[in-house]
Tab-separated table of C-alpha atoms in Angstrom:
chain	number	residue	atom	x	y	z
A	13	UNK	CA	-20.209	16.137	22.050
A	14	UNK	CA	-21.018	12.597	21.915
A	15	UNK	CA	-17.207	12.797	19.048
A	16	UNK	CA	-15.534	14.473	22.366
A	17	UNK	CA	-17.304	11.120	24.027
A	18	UNK	CA	-15.942	8.575	21.356
A	19	UNK	CA	-12.173	10.271	21.793
A	20	UNK	CA	-12.145	10.217	25.402
A	21	UNK	CA	-13.341	6.610	25.452
A	22	UNK	CA	-10.618	5.508	22.859
A	23	UNK	CA	-7.894	7.015	25.140
A	24	UNK	CA	-8.426	5.985	27.813
A	25	UNK	CA	-9.165	2.371	26.311
A	26	UNK	CA	-6.111	2.662	24.573
A	27	UNK	CA	-4.074	3.726	27.649
A	28	UNK	CA	-5.806	1.136	30.106
A	29	UNK	CA	-4.128	-1.763	27.124
A	30	UNK	CA	-0.807	-0.165	26.626
A	31	UNK	CA	-0.644	-0.122	30.647
A	32	UNK	CA	-1.616	-4.186	30.537
A	33	UNK	CA	1.023	-5.513	27.962
A	34	UNK	CA	3.450	-3.611	29.279
A	35	UNK	CA	3.028	-5.117	32.464
A	36	UNK	CA	2.691	-8.192	30.593
A	37	UNK	CA	5.883	-7.810	28.515
A	38	UNK	CA	8.077	-6.774	31.367
A	39	UNK	CA	6.328	-10.259	33.519
A	40	UNK	CA	6.734	-11.896	30.788
A	41	UNK	CA	11.153	-10.933	30.060
A	42	UNK	CA	11.035	-11.444	34.657
A	43	UNK	CA	9.878	-15.672	34.596
A	44	UNK	CA	11.866	-15.878	30.846
A	45	UNK	CA	13.889	-13.371	28.835
A	46	UNK	CA	15.529	-16.888	26.518
A	47	UNK	CA	12.504	-15.343	24.362
A	48	UNK	CA	14.590	-12.264	23.996
A	49	UNK	CA	17.329	-12.554	22.417
A	50	UNK	CA	18.871	-15.089	20.035
A	51	UNK	CA	20.073	-18.463	20.339
A	52	UNK	CA	20.337	-20.500	17.851
A	53	UNK	CA	20.960	-19.940	12.878
A	54	UNK	CA	23.120	-17.589	11.824
A	55	UNK	CA	20.233	-15.011	9.864
A	56	UNK	CA	19.799	-13.751	13.559
A	57	UNK	CA	23.523	-12.687	14.242
A	58	UNK	CA	23.944	-11.211	10.452
A	59	UNK	CA	20.890	-8.896	10.767
A	60	UNK	CA	22.040	-8.056	14.844
A	61	UNK	CA	25.307	-6.993	12.278
A	62	UNK	CA	23.415	-4.838	10.557
A	63	UNK	CA	21.694	-3.205	13.122
A	64	UNK	CA	24.459	-2.626	16.146
A	65	UNK	CA	26.899	-1.356	12.745
A	66	UNK	CA	24.097	0.728	10.930
A	67	UNK	CA	24.378	2.026	7.970
A	68	UNK	CA	28.134	-0.106	7.310
A	69	UNK	CA	27.967	-2.832	6.629
A	70	UNK	CA	25.538	-1.662	4.148
A	71	UNK	CA	28.230	-0.539	2.340
A	72	UNK	CA	30.564	-2.780	2.761
A	73	UNK	CA	28.340	-5.894	2.104
A	74	UNK	CA	26.523	-4.204	-0.700
A	75	UNK	CA	23.872	-5.905	-2.824
A	76	UNK	CA	22.965	-8.383	-0.581
A	77	UNK	CA	19.335	-9.200	0.437
A	78	UNK	CA	19.770	-9.407	4.128
A	79	UNK	CA	20.768	-5.893	3.220
A	80	UNK	CA	17.663	-4.982	1.118
A	81	UNK	CA	15.973	-5.647	3.669
A	82	UNK	CA	15.563	-1.569	4.418
A	83	UNK	CA	11.739	-1.494	6.410
A	84	UNK	CA	13.051	-3.365	9.656
A	85	UNK	CA	17.226	-3.104	9.199
A	86	UNK	CA	16.439	0.841	9.006
A	87	UNK	CA	14.137	1.603	12.500
A	88	UNK	CA	16.089	-1.078	14.697
A	89	UNK	CA	19.704	0.282	12.897
A	90	UNK	CA	18.756	4.426	14.568
A	91	UNK	CA	17.631	1.989	17.526
A	92	UNK	CA	20.692	0.608	18.612
A	93	UNK	CA	22.629	3.878	17.423
A	94	UNK	CA	21.445	6.268	19.760
A	95	UNK	CA	21.459	4.105	22.411
A	96	UNK	CA	23.923	1.178	24.059
A	97	UNK	CA	23.069	-2.822	22.164
A	98	UNK	CA	20.978	-3.879	25.655
A	99	UNK	CA	18.929	-0.431	26.006
A	100	UNK	CA	18.191	-0.912	22.287
A	101	UNK	CA	17.244	-4.287	22.133
A	102	UNK	CA	14.961	-3.887	24.493
A	103	UNK	CA	12.901	-1.247	22.946
A	104	UNK	CA	12.450	-2.928	19.965
A	105	UNK	CA	11.638	-5.514	21.271
A	106	UNK	CA	8.960	-3.601	24.407
A	107	UNK	CA	8.042	-2.324	20.312
A	108	UNK	CA	7.328	-4.780	18.978
A	109	UNK	CA	5.441	-6.657	21.675
A	110	UNK	CA	2.819	-3.388	22.723
A	111	UNK	CA	1.785	-2.204	18.682
A	112	UNK	CA	1.237	-6.577	18.521
A	113	UNK	CA	-0.333	-7.474	20.599
A	114	UNK	CA	-2.415	-4.155	21.270
A	115	UNK	CA	-3.312	-4.792	17.119
A	116	UNK	CA	-3.747	-7.934	17.953
A	117	UNK	CA	-6.868	-7.150	21.114
A	118	UNK	CA	-8.077	-3.812	19.051
A	119	UNK	CA	-9.306	-7.056	15.826
A	120	UNK	CA	-11.047	-9.670	18.970
A	121	UNK	CA	-12.762	-6.527	20.672
A	122	UNK	CA	-14.905	-5.974	17.220
A	123	UNK	CA	-16.305	-9.192	17.273
A	124	UNK	CA	-15.801	-10.516	21.608
A	125	UNK	CA	-17.257	-9.320	23.984
A	126	UNK	CA	-14.305	-7.085	26.794
A	127	UNK	CA	-13.244	-10.969	28.831
A	128	UNK	CA	-13.403	-13.017	26.452
A	129	UNK	CA	-10.999	-10.308	23.578
A	130	UNK	CA	-8.892	-10.192	27.143
A	131	UNK	CA	-8.598	-13.973	27.461
A	132	UNK	CA	-7.610	-14.809	23.739
A	133	UNK	CA	-4.915	-11.497	23.955
A	134	UNK	CA	-3.348	-13.165	26.812
A	135	UNK	CA	-2.894	-16.578	25.573
A	136	UNK	CA	-1.867	-15.255	22.560
A	137	UNK	CA	0.767	-13.442	23.824
A	138	UNK	CA	2.522	-16.383	25.688
A	139	UNK	CA	2.673	-18.098	23.546
A	140	UNK	CA	6.407	-19.533	23.113
A	141	UNK	CA	5.571	-19.080	19.089
A	142	UNK	CA	4.833	-15.857	19.020
A	143	UNK	CA	7.541	-14.932	21.534
A	144	UNK	CA	10.472	-16.630	19.630
A	145	UNK	CA	9.207	-14.739	16.169
A	146	UNK	CA	8.963	-10.973	18.040
A	147	UNK	CA	11.803	-11.843	19.344
A	148	UNK	CA	14.902	-12.744	18.033
A	149	UNK	CA	17.143	-10.283	16.373
A	150	UNK	CA	15.162	-11.179	12.832
A	151	UNK	CA	13.357	-9.597	10.072
A	152	UNK	CA	9.316	-11.741	11.096
A	153	UNK	CA	9.356	-8.980	13.638
A	154	UNK	CA	8.494	-5.913	11.331
A	155	UNK	CA	6.711	-8.106	9.687
A	156	UNK	CA	5.361	-9.718	12.152
A	157	UNK	CA	3.930	-6.380	13.606
A	158	UNK	CA	3.113	-4.781	10.057
A	159	UNK	CA	0.179	-7.185	9.488
A	160	UNK	CA	-1.170	-6.778	12.505
A	161	UNK	CA	-1.190	-3.242	12.419
A	162	UNK	CA	-2.782	-3.348	9.214
A	163	UNK	CA	-5.332	-6.084	10.257
A	164	UNK	CA	-6.310	-3.887	13.525
A	165	UNK	CA	-5.980	-0.535	11.310
A	166	UNK	CA	-8.711	-2.490	8.691
A	167	UNK	CA	-11.123	-4.200	11.359
A	168	UNK	CA	-11.334	-0.356	13.797
A	169	UNK	CA	-10.000	3.103	11.223
A	170	UNK	CA	-12.677	3.384	9.318
A	171	UNK	CA	-14.618	4.306	12.642
A	172	UNK	CA	-12.352	7.484	12.953
A	173	UNK	CA	-10.945	7.921	9.764
A	174	UNK	CA	-12.862	10.502	7.640
A	175	UNK	CA	-11.888	9.317	3.746
A	176	UNK	CA	-11.486	5.770	3.518
A	177	UNK	CA	-8.865	7.522	0.761
A	178	UNK	CA	-6.372	7.752	3.757
A	179	UNK	CA	-6.898	4.899	6.095
A	180	UNK	CA	-6.555	3.336	2.652
A	181	UNK	CA	-3.384	5.148	2.345
A	182	UNK	CA	-2.003	4.717	5.425
A	183	UNK	CA	-2.334	0.450	4.873
A	184	UNK	CA	-0.692	0.142	1.745
A	185	UNK	CA	2.778	2.327	3.940
A	186	UNK	CA	2.015	-0.730	5.705
A	187	UNK	CA	1.954	-3.189	3.195
A	188	UNK	CA	4.797	-1.075	2.141
A	189	UNK	CA	7.032	-2.110	5.292
A	190	UNK	CA	6.057	-5.124	4.762
A	191	UNK	CA	7.313	-6.704	1.554
A	192	UNK	CA	10.583	-4.991	2.103
A	193	UNK	CA	11.160	-6.406	5.702
A	194	UNK	CA	10.007	-9.963	3.608
A	195	UNK	CA	9.912	-10.234	1.264
A	196	UNK	CA	7.502	-13.410	1.315
A	197	UNK	CA	4.749	-11.520	2.488
A	198	UNK	CA	3.589	-10.682	0.016
A	199	UNK	CA	1.749	-14.196	-0.060
A	200	UNK	CA	-0.480	-12.656	2.734
A	201	UNK	CA	-0.759	-9.415	1.319
A	202	UNK	CA	-3.738	-10.562	-0.331
A	203	UNK	CA	-5.543	-12.158	2.285
A	204	UNK	CA	-5.187	-8.086	3.842
A	205	UNK	CA	-6.555	-6.364	0.766
A	206	UNK	CA	-9.557	-8.730	0.426
A	207	UNK	CA	-10.406	-7.773	3.860
A	208	UNK	CA	-9.953	-4.062	3.725
A	209	UNK	CA	-12.319	-4.029	0.622
A	210	UNK	CA	-14.367	-5.800	2.595
A	211	UNK	CA	-18.017	-5.223	0.567
A	212	UNK	CA	-16.775	-3.091	-1.854
A	213	UNK	CA	-15.620	-5.939	-3.473
A	214	UNK	CA	-19.813	-7.295	-4.184
A	215	UNK	CA	-18.583	-3.338	-6.486
A	216	UNK	CA	-15.653	-3.607	-8.691
A	217	UNK	CA	-16.944	-0.577	-10.529
A	218	UNK	CA	-17.160	1.500	-7.311
A	219	UNK	CA	-16.057	4.954	-6.880
A	220	UNK	CA	-14.940	3.452	-3.356
A	221	UNK	CA	-13.516	0.347	-4.460
A	222	UNK	CA	-11.073	2.244	-6.579
A	223	UNK	CA	-10.595	4.551	-3.821
A	224	UNK	CA	-9.534	2.367	-1.387
A	225	UNK	CA	-7.312	-0.289	-3.819
A	226	UNK	CA	-5.847	2.947	-5.946
A	227	UNK	CA	-4.581	4.345	-1.739
A	228	UNK	CA	-3.459	0.296	-0.884
A	229	UNK	CA	-0.934	0.995	-4.533
A	230	UNK	CA	0.620	4.531	-3.314
A	231	UNK	CA	0.697	3.733	0.162
A	232	UNK	CA	3.474	1.107	-0.807
A	233	UNK	CA	4.750	3.253	-3.565
A	234	UNK	CA	5.336	5.577	-0.678
A	235	UNK	CA	7.235	3.497	0.867
A	236	UNK	CA	9.680	2.085	-1.704
A	237	UNK	CA	10.245	4.791	-2.933
A	238	UNK	CA	10.921	6.536	0.769
A	239	UNK	CA	13.382	4.085	1.134
A	240	UNK	CA	14.222	4.149	-2.814
A	241	UNK	CA	15.916	7.215	-1.235
A	242	UNK	CA	17.207	6.288	1.905
A	243	UNK	CA	19.264	3.827	-0.733
A	244	UNK	CA	20.065	6.444	-2.885
A	245	UNK	CA	21.610	8.645	-0.150
A	246	UNK	CA	23.855	5.577	1.827
A	247	UNK	CA	25.194	3.349	-1.539
A	248	UNK	CA	23.491	5.529	-4.462
A	249	UNK	CA	21.908	3.082	-5.546
A	250	UNK	CA	17.961	3.199	-5.284
A	251	UNK	CA	16.411	-0.147	-6.429
A	252	UNK	CA	17.601	-0.673	-3.198
A	253	UNK	CA	14.806	-4.428	-2.891
A	254	UNK	CA	15.883	-5.912	-6.435
A	255	UNK	CA	18.470	-8.275	-4.497
A	256	UNK	CA	15.266	-9.813	-2.542
A	257	UNK	CA	13.411	-9.839	-5.364
A	258	UNK	CA	16.142	-12.215	-7.411
A	259	UNK	CA	16.831	-14.462	-4.332
A	260	UNK	CA	12.636	-14.602	-4.266
A	261	UNK	CA	12.857	-15.845	-7.804
A	262	UNK	CA	15.785	-18.220	-7.779
A	263	UNK	CA	14.253	-20.354	-4.858
A	264	UNK	CA	10.612	-20.716	-6.001
A	265	UNK	CA	13.144	-22.467	-8.696
A	266	UNK	CA	14.198	-24.789	-6.688
A	267	UNK	CA	12.734	-27.440	-4.664
A	268	UNK	CA	12.007	-26.899	-0.862
A	269	UNK	CA	15.211	-27.496	0.430
A	270	UNK	CA	13.721	-28.136	3.911
A	271	UNK	CA	10.560	-30.143	2.164
A	272	UNK	CA	9.668	-33.110	4.759
A	273	UNK	CA	7.008	-35.732	4.069
A	274	UNK	CA	3.626	-35.477	5.443
A	275	UNK	CA	3.893	-38.535	8.083
A	276	UNK	CA	7.284	-37.312	9.571
A	277	UNK	CA	6.206	-35.009	11.258
A	278	UNK	CA	2.142	-34.541	11.631
A	279	UNK	CA	2.482	-37.403	14.541
A	280	UNK	CA	3.590	-34.746	16.922
A	281	UNK	CA	2.095	-32.107	15.436
A	282	UNK	CA	-1.158	-33.068	18.257
A	283	UNK	CA	-1.328	-29.071	19.082
A	284	UNK	CA	-2.342	-28.339	15.505
A	285	UNK	CA	-5.780	-29.823	15.836
A	286	UNK	CA	-7.046	-26.582	17.423
A	287	UNK	CA	-6.323	-24.948	15.012
A	288	UNK	CA	-7.057	-26.957	12.472
A	289	UNK	CA	-10.799	-27.431	14.446
A	290	UNK	CA	-11.446	-23.194	14.850
A	291	UNK	CA	-10.860	-22.958	11.289
A	292	UNK	CA	-13.116	-25.327	9.991
A	293	UNK	CA	-15.740	-24.189	12.839
A	294	UNK	CA	-15.205	-20.428	11.049
A	295	UNK	CA	-15.284	-21.568	7.964
A	296	UNK	CA	-19.463	-23.299	8.716
A	297	UNK	CA	-19.985	-20.035	9.955
A	298	UNK	CA	-19.556	-18.794	6.258
A	299	UNK	CA	-21.230	-20.837	4.977
A	300	UNK	CA	-24.471	-20.978	6.861
A	301	UNK	CA	-24.608	-17.150	6.483
A	302	UNK	CA	-23.664	-17.219	2.978
A	303	UNK	CA	-21.887	-15.360	1.103
A	304	UNK	CA	-23.504	-11.683	2.233
A	305	UNK	CA	-21.882	-11.633	5.737
A	306	UNK	CA	-18.314	-12.911	4.625
A	307	UNK	CA	-18.384	-9.241	3.368
A	308	UNK	CA	-20.927	-7.006	5.392
A	309	UNK	CA	-18.962	-9.488	9.331
A	310	UNK	CA	-15.605	-7.724	8.915
A	311	UNK	CA	-14.459	-10.221	12.326
A	312	UNK	CA	-15.890	-13.505	10.351
A	313	UNK	CA	-12.907	-12.332	7.682
A	314	UNK	CA	-11.166	-12.219	9.795
A	315	UNK	CA	-11.472	-15.045	11.582
A	316	UNK	CA	-10.788	-17.022	8.697
A	317	UNK	CA	-7.548	-15.253	7.959
A	318	UNK	CA	-6.269	-15.726	11.383
A	319	UNK	CA	-8.111	-19.337	11.187
A	320	UNK	CA	-5.727	-19.549	7.225
């Protein structure tokens, strides 16, 4: 009876949040829809071309790093195949927006009351930085969606998964999708893994620790192999991700062409002050409550990495 009641409450809460998030998406689109369309830069137009002309672009322009982002290009390309560009664009934007916001809301609701979590979610959802990242025809939305979804499953998943390795496998599948949408998300995957491992980090030789690690690894491999076979079917090439890795390695060897000295941009970045303060407060809280709370309170660990 308790399990049934919990499931009912979860479904009721999910539907309520979905309705609120959907209304917010519609409202923000009506106020100013420019965040849902690409307005500058050549890169997003390249990816839009891959979406509209999927899979012909992959065949006609082989061995390019932007054509190797299959975890993002396949679902968006299929959406454009089924629907006209206007409807496809709206569906993609809606899916990204609702998944991101519902995931973040789920995370915040674990350590804030319902009103505070709602307000924080609304503020984040209305942020121009988030809207631009979620709305343009680029690979950013895929990576952003994967990150927040993995974070939500990491925090909320243990309540609903009987076997933790099933959850680890699912999280690993999402990690794989992130990596094959944006290879540079490899720098944030370790932080997500630390949160997922949680208190098991204190017992690195335990069965639970290795079941989680192996589950995540198998999930990443599963995503890679699945996309590899799709690539093999489309292009007769299994190792679709090689161009992405080669490009990442190439740019790592170069000096950053977008580097700007700190003294030139910091005066205009006053909005970072609030983020820096929240980050420092979180660090101080973690230090005050010792290392134990770092592992036993995933909500605080989550806040730490959100601040980071």
